[in-house]
Coordinates of C-alpha atoms in Angstrom, one line a residue:
X1 CA -19.1 -23.0 38.8
X2 CA -21.7 -20.5 37.7
X3 CA -21.9 -19.7 34.0
X4 CA -21.4 -16.1 33.0
X5 CA -24.1 -14.4 30.9
X6 CA -21.7 -14.4 28.0
X7 CA -21.3 -18.2 28.1
X8 CA -25.1 -18.6 27.9
X9 CA -25.0 -17.1 24.4
X10 CA -25.4 -19.6 21.6
X11 CA -22.3 -20.3 19.4
X12 CA -23.8 -18.4 16.5
X13 CA -24.0 -15.2 18.5
X14 CA -20.4 -15.6 19.8
X15 CA -19.1 -16.2 16.3
X16 CA -21.0 -13.1 15.1
X17 CA -19.3 -11.0 17.8
X18 CA -15.9 -12.4 16.9
X19 CA -16.2 -11.2 13.3
X20 CA -15.9 -7.7 14.7
X21 CA -12.7 -8.4 16.6
X22 CA -9.1 -8.9 15.7
X23 CA -7.8 -12.5 15.8
X24 CA -5.4 -11.4 18.6
X25 CA -8.3 -10.1 20.7
X26 CA -10.3 -13.3 20.2
X27 CA -7.5 -15.6 21.2
X28 CA -6.4 -13.4 24.0
X29 CA -9.9 -13.1 25.5
X30 CA -11.3 -16.6 25.0
X31 CA -8.5 -19.1 24.6
X32 CA -8.0 -21.7 27.3
X33 CA -11.0 -20.5 29.3
X34 CA -13.0 -23.7 28.9
X35 CA -13.6 -26.6 26.4
X36 CA -16.7 -25.1 24.8
X37 CA -15.1 -21.7 24.0
X38 CA -12.0 -23.3 22.7
X39 CA -14.1 -25.3 20.3
X40 CA -16.2 -22.3 19.3
X41 CA -13.3 -20.1 18.4
X42 CA -11.1 -22.8 16.9
X43 CA -11.4 -21.4 13.4
X44 CA -9.7 -18.2 14.6
X45 CA -6.6 -20.0 15.6
X46 CA -5.7 -20.6 11.9
X47 CA -5.0 -16.9 11.1
X48 CA -2.5 -15.0 13.3
X49 CA -2.5 -11.3 12.2
X50 CA -0.4 -9.3 14.7
X51 CA -0.7 -6.1 12.7
X52 CA -1.2 -3.0 14.7
X53 CA -0.4 -4.6 18.1
X54 CA 1.3 -2.6 20.8
X55 CA 4.6 -3.8 22.1
X56 CA 3.0 -5.2 25.2
X57 CA 0.4 -7.1 23.2
X58 CA 3.0 -8.5 20.9
X59 CA 5.1 -9.8 23.8
X60 CA 2.0 -11.4 25.3
X61 CA 1.2 -13.0 21.9
X62 CA 4.6 -14.4 21.5
X63 CA 5.2 -15.6 25.1
X64 CA 1.7 -16.8 26.1
X65 CA -0.6 -17.2 23.1
X66 CA 1.7 -18.5 20.5
X67 CA 2.6 -21.7 22.4
X68 CA -1.1 -22.6 22.5
X69 CA -1.9 -21.8 18.8
X70 CA 1.4 -22.5 17.0
X71 CA 0.3 -25.9 15.7
X72 CA -2.9 -24.5 14.3
X73 CA -1.6 -21.4 12.5
X74 CA -1.8 -21.5 8.7
X75 CA -1.5 -17.8 7.9
X76 CA 0.9 -15.4 9.7
X77 CA 1.1 -11.6 9.3
X78 CA 4.1 -9.7 10.6
X79 CA 4.3 -6.0 10.1
X80 CA 6.6 -3.0 10.7
X81 CA 3.7 -0.7 9.7
X82 CA 2.8 1.1 12.9
X83 CA 4.9 -1.4 14.8
X84 CA 8.4 -0.6 13.7
X85 CA 10.9 -3.4 14.2
X86 CA 8.3 -6.2 14.7
X87 CA 9.6 -8.4 11.9
X88 CA 13.2 -8.2 13.1
X89 CA 12.1 -8.7 16.7
X90 CA 10.1 -11.9 15.8
X91 CA 13.0 -13.2 13.8
X92 CA 15.4 -12.7 16.7
X93 CA 13.0 -14.6 18.9
X94 CA 13.1 -17.7 16.6
X95 CA 16.8 -17.6 15.9
X96 CA 17.2 -21.2 17.1
X97 CA 14.8 -22.4 14.4
X98 CA 16.1 -23.2 11.0
X99 CA 12.7 -22.5 9.4
X100 CA 9.3 -21.2 10.3
X101 CA 7.9 -24.6 9.6
X102 CA 9.7 -26.0 12.7
X103 CA 7.8 -23.5 14.9
X104 CA 4.5 -23.5 12.9
X105 CA 4.1 -27.0 11.4
X106 CA 0.9 -26.1 9.5
X107 CA 1.9 -22.7 8.1
X108 CA 1.0 -22.1 4.5
X109 CA 1.1 -18.3 4.1
X110 CA 3.4 -15.6 5.4
X111 CA 2.8 -11.9 4.9
X112 CA 5.5 -9.4 5.7
X113 CA 4.3 -5.7 5.7
X114 CA 6.9 -2.9 5.4
X115 CA 9.8 -5.3 5.0
X116 CA 13.1 -3.5 5.2
X117 CA 16.9 -4.1 5.0
X118 CA 16.8 -5.1 8.7
X119 CA 14.6 -8.1 8.0
X120 CA 16.6 -10.1 5.6
X121 CA 17.5 -12.9 8.1
X122 CA 14.0 -14.2 7.9
X123 CA 14.3 -15.1 4.2
X124 CA 16.2 -18.4 4.6
X125 CA 13.4 -19.7 6.9
X126 CA 10.7 -19.8 4.3
X127 CA 10.8 -23.6 3.5
X128 CA 7.4 -25.4 3.2
X129 CA 5.4 -22.1 2.8
X130 CA 3.0 -22.0 -0.2
X131 CA 2.4 -18.3 -0.3
X132 CA 4.9 -15.5 0.6
X133 CA 3.6 -11.9 0.4
X134 CA 6.1 -9.1 0.9
X135 CA 5.4 -5.4 0.8
X136 CA 8.5 -3.2 1.0
X137 CA 8.7 -0.2 3.4
X138 CA 8.2 2.7 1.0
X139 CA 9.9 5.1 3.4
X140 CA 13.3 3.3 3.3
X141 CA 15.0 2.4 0.0
X142 CA 16.2 -1.2 -0.3
X143 CA 19.9 -1.8 -0.5
X144 CA 21.2 -3.5 -3.6
X145 CA 22.3 -6.4 -1.5
X146 CA 18.8 -6.8 0.0
X147 CA 17.3 -6.9 -3.5
X148 CA 19.7 -9.6 -4.5
X149 CA 18.8 -11.7 -1.4
X150 CA 15.1 -11.3 -2.2
X151 CA 15.7 -12.4 -5.8
X152 CA 17.8 -15.4 -4.5
X153 CA 15.4 -16.7 -1.9
X154 CA 12.2 -16.1 -3.8
X155 CA 13.2 -17.2 -7.3
X156 CA 16.6 -18.9 -7.2
X157 CA 16.4 -21.2 -4.2
X158 CA 14.8 -24.6 -3.6
X159 CA 11.7 -23.1 -2.1
X160 CA 8.5 -24.2 -3.9
X161 CA 6.2 -21.3 -3.6
X162 CA 2.9 -21.4 -5.2
X163 CA 2.2 -17.7 -4.9
X164 CA 4.6 -14.8 -4.5
X165 CA 3.9 -11.1 -3.9
X166 CA 6.9 -8.7 -4.0
X167 CA 5.8 -5.1 -4.1
X168 CA 8.9 -2.9 -4.3
X169 CA 9.0 0.9 -4.7
X170 CA 11.8 3.1 -6.0
X171 CA 12.8 1.4 -9.2
X172 CA 11.4 -2.1 -8.6
X173 CA 13.6 -5.2 -8.3
X174 CA 16.4 -5.8 -10.8
X175 CA 16.7 -9.6 -11.2
X176 CA 20.0 -11.3 -11.4
X177 CA 20.2 -12.3 -15.0
X178 CA 23.7 -13.9 -14.6
X179 CA 22.5 -16.3 -11.9
X180 CA 21.9 -19.9 -12.7
X181 CA 18.4 -20.4 -14.0
X182 CA 16.2 -22.1 -11.4
X183 CA 12.7 -23.1 -12.5
X184 CA 9.8 -23.2 -10.0
X185 CA 7.1 -25.3 -11.7
X186 CA 4.8 -24.8 -8.7
X187 CA 4.5 -21.0 -9.0
X188 CA 1.1 -20.1 -10.3
X189 CA 0.4 -16.6 -9.0
X190 CA 2.8 -13.7 -9.0
X191 CA 2.5 -10.0 -8.1
X192 CA 5.7 -8.1 -8.5
X193 CA 7.3 -4.7 -9.4
X194 CA 10.2 -5.3 -11.8
X195 CA 12.8 -2.8 -12.9
X196 CA 12.6 -3.4 -16.7
X197 CA 10.9 -5.5 -19.3
X198 CA 13.7 -8.0 -19.6
X199 CA 13.1 -8.8 -15.9
X200 CA 9.6 -9.8 -16.8
X201 CA 10.9 -12.1 -19.6
X202 CA 13.3 -13.7 -17.1
X203 CA 10.3 -14.4 -14.8
X204 CA 8.5 -16.2 -17.6
X205 CA 11.5 -18.5 -17.8
X206 CA 11.7 -19.1 -14.1
X207 CA 8.0 -19.7 -13.6
X208 CA 6.7 -21.4 -16.8
X209 CA 3.4 -22.5 -15.2
X210 CA 2.1 -19.1 -14.2
X211 CA -1.7 -18.7 -14.3
X212 CA -2.2 -15.3 -12.8
X213 CA 0.4 -12.4 -13.1
X214 CA 0.2 -8.9 -11.8
X215 CA 3.3 -6.9 -12.8
X216 CA 4.4 -3.3 -12.7
X217 CA 7.4 -2.2 -14.8
X218 CA 9.3 0.6 -13.0
X219 CA 11.7 2.1 -15.6
X220 CA 12.5 2.4 -19.2
X221 CA 15.4 0.4 -20.6
X222 CA 17.3 1.5 -23.7
X223 CA 18.2 -2.2 -24.3
X224 CA 15.8 -3.9 -26.8
X225 CA 14.0 -6.6 -24.9
X226 CA 11.8 -7.8 -27.7
X227 CA 14.6 -10.0 -29.0
X228 CA 14.1 -12.2 -25.9
X229 CA 10.3 -12.5 -26.5
X230 CA 10.1 -16.0 -28.0
X231 CA 7.3 -18.5 -27.8
X232 CA 9.7 -21.0 -26.1
X233 CA 10.1 -18.9 -23.0
X234 CA 6.6 -17.4 -22.8
X235 CA 4.1 -19.0 -20.3
X236 CA 1.8 -21.6 -21.6
X237 CA -0.9 -21.5 -19.0
X238 CA -1.2 -17.8 -18.2
X239 CA -4.9 -16.7 -18.3
X240 CA -5.1 -13.6 -16.1
X241 CA -2.5 -10.8 -16.8
X242 CA -2.3 -7.3 -15.4
X243 CA 0.5 -5.0 -16.5
X244 CA 1.1 -1.4 -15.4
X245 CA 3.8 1.3 -15.5
X246 CA 4.0 5.0 -14.6
X247 CA 7.2 5.5 -16.6
X248 CA 6.1 7.1 -19.9
X249 CA 8.7 5.3 -21.9
X250 CA 8.8 1.9 -20.2
X251 CA 6.2 0.1 -22.4
X252 CA 5.3 1.2 -25.9
X253 CA 2.2 -0.2 -27.5
X254 CA 4.4 -2.1 -29.9
X255 CA 6.3 -3.8 -27.0
X256 CA 3.0 -4.7 -25.3
X257 CA 1.7 -6.1 -28.6
X258 CA 4.8 -8.3 -29.1
X259 CA 4.5 -9.7 -25.6
X260 CA 0.8 -10.4 -25.7
X261 CA 0.7 -12.2 -29.1
X262 CA 3.1 -14.8 -27.6
X263 CA 0.6 -15.6 -24.8
X264 CA -2.5 -16.8 -26.7
X265 CA -3.9 -18.4 -23.5
X266 CA -4.8 -15.0 -22.1
X267 CA -8.5 -14.7 -21.0
X268 CA -8.4 -11.6 -18.8
X269 CA -6.1 -8.7 -19.7
X270 CA -5.7 -5.5 -17.7
X271 CA -3.4 -2.6 -18.8
X272 CA -2.7 0.5 -16.6
X273 CA -0.3 2.7 -18.5
X274 CA 1.2 6.2 -18.3
X275 CA 2.9 6.8 -21.6
X276 CA 4.0 9.1 -24.4
X277 CA 3.0 6.6 -27.1
X278 CA -0.1 7.8 -29.0
X279 CA -0.8 4.3 -30.3
X280 CA -2.5 3.7 -27.0
X281 CA -5.1 6.3 -28.2
X282 CA -5.9 4.5 -31.4
X283 CA -8.9 2.2 -31.3
X284 CA -7.6 0.3 -34.4
X285 CA -4.4 -0.7 -32.5
X286 CA -6.5 -2.2 -29.7
X287 CA -8.7 -4.0 -32.2
X288 CA -5.7 -5.5 -33.9
X289 CA -4.3 -6.7 -30.5
X290 CA -7.7 -8.2 -29.5
X291 CA -7.8 -10.1 -32.8
X292 CA -4.5 -11.8 -32.0
X293 CA -5.8 -13.1 -28.6
X294 CA -8.2 -16.0 -29.5
X295 CA -9.1 -16.8 -25.9
X296 CA -9.6 -13.2 -24.6
X297 CA -12.9 -12.8 -22.7
X298 CA -12.4 -9.3 -21.1
X299 CA -10.1 -6.4 -21.7
X300 CA -9.6 -3.6 -19.2
X301 CA -7.3 -0.7 -19.8
X302 CA -6.6 2.6 -18.1
X303 CA -4.3 4.9 -20.0
X304 CA -2.8 8.3 -19.4
X305 CA -1.2 9.6 -22.6
X306 CA 1.0 12.7 -22.4
X307 CA 0.5 14.6 -25.6
X308 CA -0.6 18.2 -24.7
X309 CA 1.4 21.4 -24.8
X310 CA 0.1 22.7 -21.4
X311 CA -1.5 25.8 -23.0
X312 CA -4.7 24.5 -24.5
X313 CA -7.0 21.6 -23.7
X314 CA -6.8 18.5 -25.8
X315 CA -9.7 17.8 -28.2
X316 CA -11.1 14.3 -27.3
X317 CA -13.5 14.0 -30.2
X318 CA -11.1 12.3 -32.7
X319 CA -10.3 9.7 -30.1
X320 CA -13.9 9.1 -29.2
X321 CA -14.6 8.5 -32.9
X322 CA -11.7 6.1 -33.2
X323 CA -12.9 3.9 -30.4
X324 CA -16.5 4.2 -31.5
X325 CA -15.5 2.7 -34.9
X326 CA -13.6 -0.1 -33.0
X327 CA -16.8 -0.7 -31.0
X328 CA -14.9 -0.5 -27.7
X329 CA -16.7 0.9 -24.6
X330 CA -14.5 3.7 -23.2
X331 CA -14.6 7.1 -21.6
X332 CA -12.3 9.8 -22.8
X333 CA -11.3 13.1 -21.2
X334 CA -8.3 15.4 -21.1
X335 CA -6.6 18.4 -19.5
X336 CA -4.0 20.5 -21.1
X337 CA -1.3 17.8 -21.0
X338 CA -2.8 14.4 -20.6
X339 CA -5.4 12.4 -22.5
X340 CA -7.3 9.8 -20.4
X341 CA -8.9 6.8 -22.0
X342 CA -10.4 4.0 -19.8
X343 CA -12.6 1.1 -20.6
X344 CA -16.0 1.0 -18.9
X345 CA -17.5 0.0 -16.6
X346 CA -14.9 0.0 -13.7
X347 CA -15.5 -3.6 -12.8
X348 CA -12.8 -6.2 -12.4
X349 CA -14.6 -8.8 -10.4
X350 CA -13.6 -11.5 -12.9
X351 CA -10.0 -10.7 -12.0
X352 CA -10.9 -11.5 -8.4
X353 CA -8.8 -8.5 -7.2
X354 CA -9.2 -5.1 -5.8
X355 CA -8.9 -2.3 -8.3
X356 CA -6.9 1.0 -8.2
X357 CA -8.2 3.8 -10.5
X358 CA -6.1 6.8 -11.5
X359 CA -8.2 9.6 -12.8
X360 CA -8.8 13.4 -12.6
X361 CA -11.7 15.7 -11.5
X362 CA -12.0 16.6 -15.2
X363 CA -13.7 13.2 -15.7
X364 CA -16.8 15.2 -15.0
X365 CA -16.6 16.5 -18.5
X366 CA -15.8 13.1 -20.1
X367 CA -17.3 11.7 -23.3
X368 CA -18.1 8.0 -23.8
X369 CA -18.8 5.5 -26.5
X370 CA -21.3 3.6 -24.3
X371 CA -23.3 5.7 -21.9
X372 CA -25.1 2.7 -20.3
X373 CA -21.8 1.0 -19.3
X374 CA -20.3 4.2 -18.1
X375 CA -23.2 4.8 -15.8
X376 CA -22.9 1.4 -14.1
X377 CA -21.6 1.6 -10.5
X378 CA -18.0 0.9 -9.9
X379 CA -17.2 -2.5 -8.5
X380 CA -14.2 -3.7 -6.6
X381 CA -12.4 -0.3 -6.7
X382 CA -10.4 -0.1 -3.4
X383 CA -8.1 2.8 -4.1
X384 CA -8.6 6.0 -6.0
X385 CA -5.9 8.4 -7.2
X386 CA -6.8 11.9 -8.3
X387 CA -4.6 14.6 -9.7
X388 CA -5.0 17.8 -11.7
X389 CA -1.3 18.8 -11.9
X390 CA -2.2 22.1 -10.2
X391 CA -4.7 23.1 -12.9
X392 CA -7.6 25.1 -11.5
X393 CA -10.7 23.1 -10.5
X394 CA -13.9 23.5 -8.4
X395 CA -14.9 21.6 -5.4
X396 CA -17.9 20.2 -7.4
X397 CA -15.4 18.6 -9.9
X398 CA -13.8 16.6 -7.1
X399 CA -17.1 15.7 -5.5
X400 CA -18.4 14.4 -8.8
X401 CA -15.7 11.8 -9.2
X402 CA -15.6 10.9 -5.5
X403 CA -19.4 10.2 -5.7
X404 CA -18.8 7.6 -8.5
X405 CA -16.5 5.5 -6.3
X406 CA -18.4 5.3 -2.9
X407 CA -16.7 2.1 -1.7
X408 CA -13.1 3.1 -1.8
X409 CA -10.9 2.5 1.3
X410 CA -7.9 4.7 0.3
X411 CA -8.0 8.1 -1.4
X412 CA -4.9 9.8 -2.9
X413 CA -5.3 13.4 -3.9
X414 CA -2.3 15.1 -5.5
X415 CA -1.4 18.5 -7.1
X416 CA -4.6 20.1 -5.8
X417 CA -5.7 23.6 -6.9
X418 CA -9.3 24.2 -5.8
X419 CA -10.2 27.8 -6.4
X420 CA -13.6 28.1 -4.8
X421 CA -14.1 28.2 -1.0
X422 CA -17.8 27.3 -0.8
X423 CA -20.5 25.6 -3.0
X424 CA -20.5 22.2 -1.5
X425 CA -23.8 21.1 -2.8
X426 CA -23.3 17.6 -4.1
X427 CA -24.2 14.7 -1.7
X428 CA -21.3 12.5 -0.8
X429 CA -20.7 9.4 1.4
X430 CA -17.5 7.4 1.6
X431 CA -18.5 4.8 4.3
X432 CA -15.4 2.6 3.9
X433 CA -12.7 5.3 3.5
X434 CA -9.9 4.6 6.0
X435 CA -6.9 6.5 4.7
X436 CA -6.7 9.9 3.0
X437 CA -3.5 11.1 1.3
X438 CA -3.7 14.8 0.6
X439 CA -0.4 15.8 -1.3
X440 CA 0.2 18.5 -2.4
X441 CA -1.8 21.8 -2.6
X442 CA -0.8 24.7 -4.8
X443 CA 1.3 27.1 -2.8
X444 CA 0.8 24.9 0.3
X445 CA -2.8 26.3 0.6
X446 CA -5.1 23.5 1.4
X447 CA -8.7 24.3 0.5
X448 CA -10.3 24.4 3.9
X449 CA -14.0 23.6 3.1
X450 CA -13.0 20.6 1.0
X451 CA -10.5 19.3 3.5
X452 CA -12.9 19.7 6.4
X453 CA -15.6 18.0 4.4
X454 CA -13.4 14.8 4.1
X455 CA -11.7 14.9 7.5
X456 CA -14.2 16.3 10.0
X457 CA -17.6 15.1 8.7
X458 CA -18.2 11.7 10.3
X459 CA -21.4 11.2 8.3
X460 CA -19.3 11.3 5.1
X461 CA -16.2 9.5 6.2
X462 CA -17.2 7.5 9.3
X463 CA -14.2 5.1 9.2
X464 CA -11.4 7.6 8.4
X465 CA -8.5 7.1 10.7
X466 CA -5.3 7.9 8.7
X467 CA -4.1 11.1 7.1
X468 CA -1.0 11.7 4.9
X469 CA -0.1 15.2 4.1
X470 CA 2.9 17.5 3.4
X471 CA 4.4 19.1 6.5
X472 CA 4.2 22.7 5.1
X473 CA 0.7 22.2 3.9
X474 CA -0.5 21.0 7.3
X475 CA 1.3 23.7 9.3
X476 CA -0.3 26.3 7.0
X477 CA -3.7 24.8 7.5
X478 CA -3.4 24.7 11.3
X479 CA -2.4 28.3 11.5
X480 CA -5.5 29.2 9.5
X481 CA -7.7 27.1 11.9
X482 CA -6.6 28.2 15.4
X483 CA -8.2 26.0 18.1
X484 CA -9.4 23.4 15.6
X485 CA -9.0 19.8 16.8
X486 CA -8.9 16.7 14.6
X487 CA -9.6 14.2 17.3
X488 CA -11.0 11.5 15.0
X489 CA -7.6 10.8 13.4
X490 CA -5.4 8.0 14.8
X491 CA -2.6 8.0 12.2
X492 CA -0.6 10.9 10.9
X493 CA 2.0 10.7 8.2
X494 CA 3.9 13.9 7.4
X495 CA 6.3 14.4 4.5
X496 CA 8.7 17.3 4.4
X497 CA 10.6 18.5 1.3
X498 CA 13.2 21.2 1.0
X499 CA 10.4 23.7 0.2
X500 CA 8.7 23.0 3.5
X501 CA 11.3 24.7 5.5
X502 CA 12.7 23.9 8.9
X503 CA 10.9 21.8 11.5
X504 CA 10.5 24.1 14.5
X505 CA 9.2 23.6 18.0
X506 CA 6.4 26.1 17.6
X507 CA 4.9 24.3 14.6
X508 CA 5.3 20.9 16.3
X509 CA 3.5 22.2 19.3
X510 CA 0.7 23.5 17.1
X511 CA 0.4 20.1 15.3
X512 CA 0.3 18.1 18.6
X513 CA -2.5 20.3 19.9
X514 CA -4.5 19.9 16.7
X515 CA -4.1 16.0 16.6
X516 CA -4.2 15.0 20.3
X517 CA -5.4 11.4 19.9
X518 CA -2.7 10.0 17.6
X519 CA -1.7 6.4 18.0
X520 CA 0.8 6.5 15.2
X521 CA 2.9 9.4 14.0
X522 CA 5.5 9.4 11.2
X523 CA 7.6 12.2 9.9
X524 CA 9.7 11.8 6.7
X525 CA 11.9 14.7 5.9
X526 CA 14.3 15.4 3.1
X527 CA 17.3 16.4 5.1
X528 CA 18.2 16.0 8.8
X529 CA 19.5 19.6 8.8
X530 CA 15.9 20.8 8.9
X531 CA 15.4 19.3 12.4
X532 CA 18.8 18.5 14.0
X533 CA 18.9 21.9 15.8
X534 CA 15.9 20.9 18.0
X535 CA 15.8 17.2 17.4
X536 CA 15.9 15.9 21.0
X537 CA 13.4 18.5 22.3
X538 CA 11.0 17.7 19.4
X539 CA 11.1 14.0 20.1
X540 CA 10.4 14.6 23.8
X541 CA 7.5 16.9 22.9
X542 CA 5.9 14.3 20.7
X543 CA 6.2 11.2 22.9
X544 CA 5.2 13.1 26.1
X545 CA 2.2 15.0 24.5
X546 CA 0.4 12.1 22.9
X547 CA -0.9 9.8 25.7
X548 CA -2.2 7.2 23.2
X549 CA 0.9 7.0 21.1
X550 CA 1.9 3.5 20.0
X551 CA 4.6 4.2 17.4
X552 CA 6.7 7.1 16.2
X553 CA 9.0 7.2 13.2
X554 CA 11.3 9.9 12.1
X555 CA 13.2 9.3 8.8
X556 CA 15.5 11.5 6.7
X557 CA 16.7 11.1 3.2
X558 CA 19.9 13.1 3.4
X559 CA 22.5 13.8 6.1
X560 CA 22.4 12.1 9.5
X561 CA 20.5 12.7 12.8
X562 CA 22.5 14.0 15.7
X563 CA 21.0 13.0 19.1
X564 CA 23.5 13.4 21.9
X565 CA 21.3 11.6 24.4
X566 CA 21.7 8.3 22.5
X567 CA 25.5 8.2 22.3
X568 CA 25.9 5.2 24.6
X569 CA 23.5 2.6 26.0
X570 CA 23.4 3.8 29.6
X571 CA 22.6 7.4 28.6
X572 CA 20.0 6.2 26.1
X573 CA 18.3 4.0 28.7
X574 CA 18.1 6.9 31.2
X575 CA 16.8 9.2 28.5
X576 CA 14.1 6.6 27.4
X577 CA 13.0 6.1 31.0
X578 CA 12.8 9.8 31.7
X579 CA 10.8 10.8 28.6
X580 CA 8.4 7.8 28.8
X581 CA 8.1 7.7 32.6
X582 CA 9.0 4.0 32.6
X583 CA 9.7 1.8 35.6
X584 CA 12.3 -1.0 35.5
X585 CA 9.7 -3.6 34.3
X586 CA 8.4 -1.7 31.3
X587 CA 10.0 -1.7 27.9
X588 CA 10.1 0.4 24.7
X589 CA 11.4 -0.9 21.4
X590 CA 13.5 1.7 19.9
X591 CA 15.6 1.7 16.7
X592 CA 18.2 4.4 16.1
X593 CA 20.6 4.9 13.2
X594 CA 21.8 7.7 11.1
X595 CA 18.7 7.9 9.0
X596 CA 15.9 6.7 11.3
X597 CA 14.6 7.0 14.8
X598 CA 11.7 4.6 15.5
X599 CA 9.8 4.0 18.7
X600 CA 7.3 1.2 19.4
X601 CA 5.6 1.0 22.7

């Protein structure tokens, strides 16, 4: 048999090519071709990431590729993100297995992306897994029963996880304090969003050997939790600790202080706080805390302290002087409501984690206690959140802060009020930016020059593929840009509130013409009443107008969808075949309930 030109390439070149491909593409293309290629790509059999697959690709992976690679797989990623229903579909396929370990005998890590209430049946099958990483679907709130099951299987069962990630939105997870205490001595790394401080204290009891902890506290509790903070229940090996909250009352400086002095083993401490407590703005308080942590090597904090009246800007000079006396390297800046104080530089490489920075365009006017450290390039900042709370700003203010974080992959812009329409003079390049969230502009008026700079200029954002924006803002933009086409974008996420009005056919038609190359389209609306009148026609327009569409999600918060074509299975099947142009051998995975219509094809 003659060798192909590809097979004549040395292993080093083939491996270099594989680094640019997904694991599915590598296994699908080269597995079982010959002995030499099987040996060359053997390392790629260990990780099976089926994120972003089409339904046809998933079915091929499960039916043909998985049998060849099951005994090698160590890390498995299942995802409902852009492939709605994938986790449930996989779990239904392995219903005859009591655990994943029976199917994948070498599995060590499982990641579940956009986990939802429909996926709970996979939880009892997690035996023999070292790392379980779960990110909850932010578009669909978890039921109380689902949160209880997550708590039970992750923390109150016999599973001996060494690392757990449970990232829950909308209130965090409220642990079952009345359940029998089950201790997991093997758990060393934990990332979690808890409801209240006492949930954190309970976790210390359940996992006494924690080494690294990344925790977010969701809400304030009127119950005094400090009475439970005793040295007997606090972790004895914890060295890396990150704690954050966006609830202004959830964690006072006094509460933080009480927790920290009972963990003297801390070496790396990171604090990301939105608060009303002015003690966070006192350099002396931080100095006192540092003095009680004998092993502390590095302290990072990012604080947003609400103290302004909203009428005049906050004077930052007293706070700069306070931290200068404490000899702490910080930057300080403020708008009319919020005082920002961050340690510098933005570098958390010692934490071995990606960093998210919440800031404001007014950082351009910041003052610092250490100009050299402030001017150091940011390192490891993956996500950037910018907000001005609708205060007037210039484009240059936004470009200044963006230029300080050139390596971000996700950019979140909120409450935007840019007054100028030109003057884009500052050079900018965001070569790794993948996702842009632009929510929301004052009076729904997106600043066109700034938006086009980020979305249309491929020399500035060459990797941009996903856009999240408010429905009303985007419709307003498209009407001001007739004939404009955003053909670079592959993912579009629209959010509609009550102020965005009804979802009408003319506006959907406009959006589809403006974004013709979408692979994934999601629309979250506040109430089904804003779309029910033309629901069936709008769905047909979307799925028939986007030739590259892989997934579509329509979700409502209030009321219920009314789709007459889906009353019974026969009518639904006929409707699906008609709008997708399917033959009898083709399939579409569709999920329909009162709050959601999801399509994966």
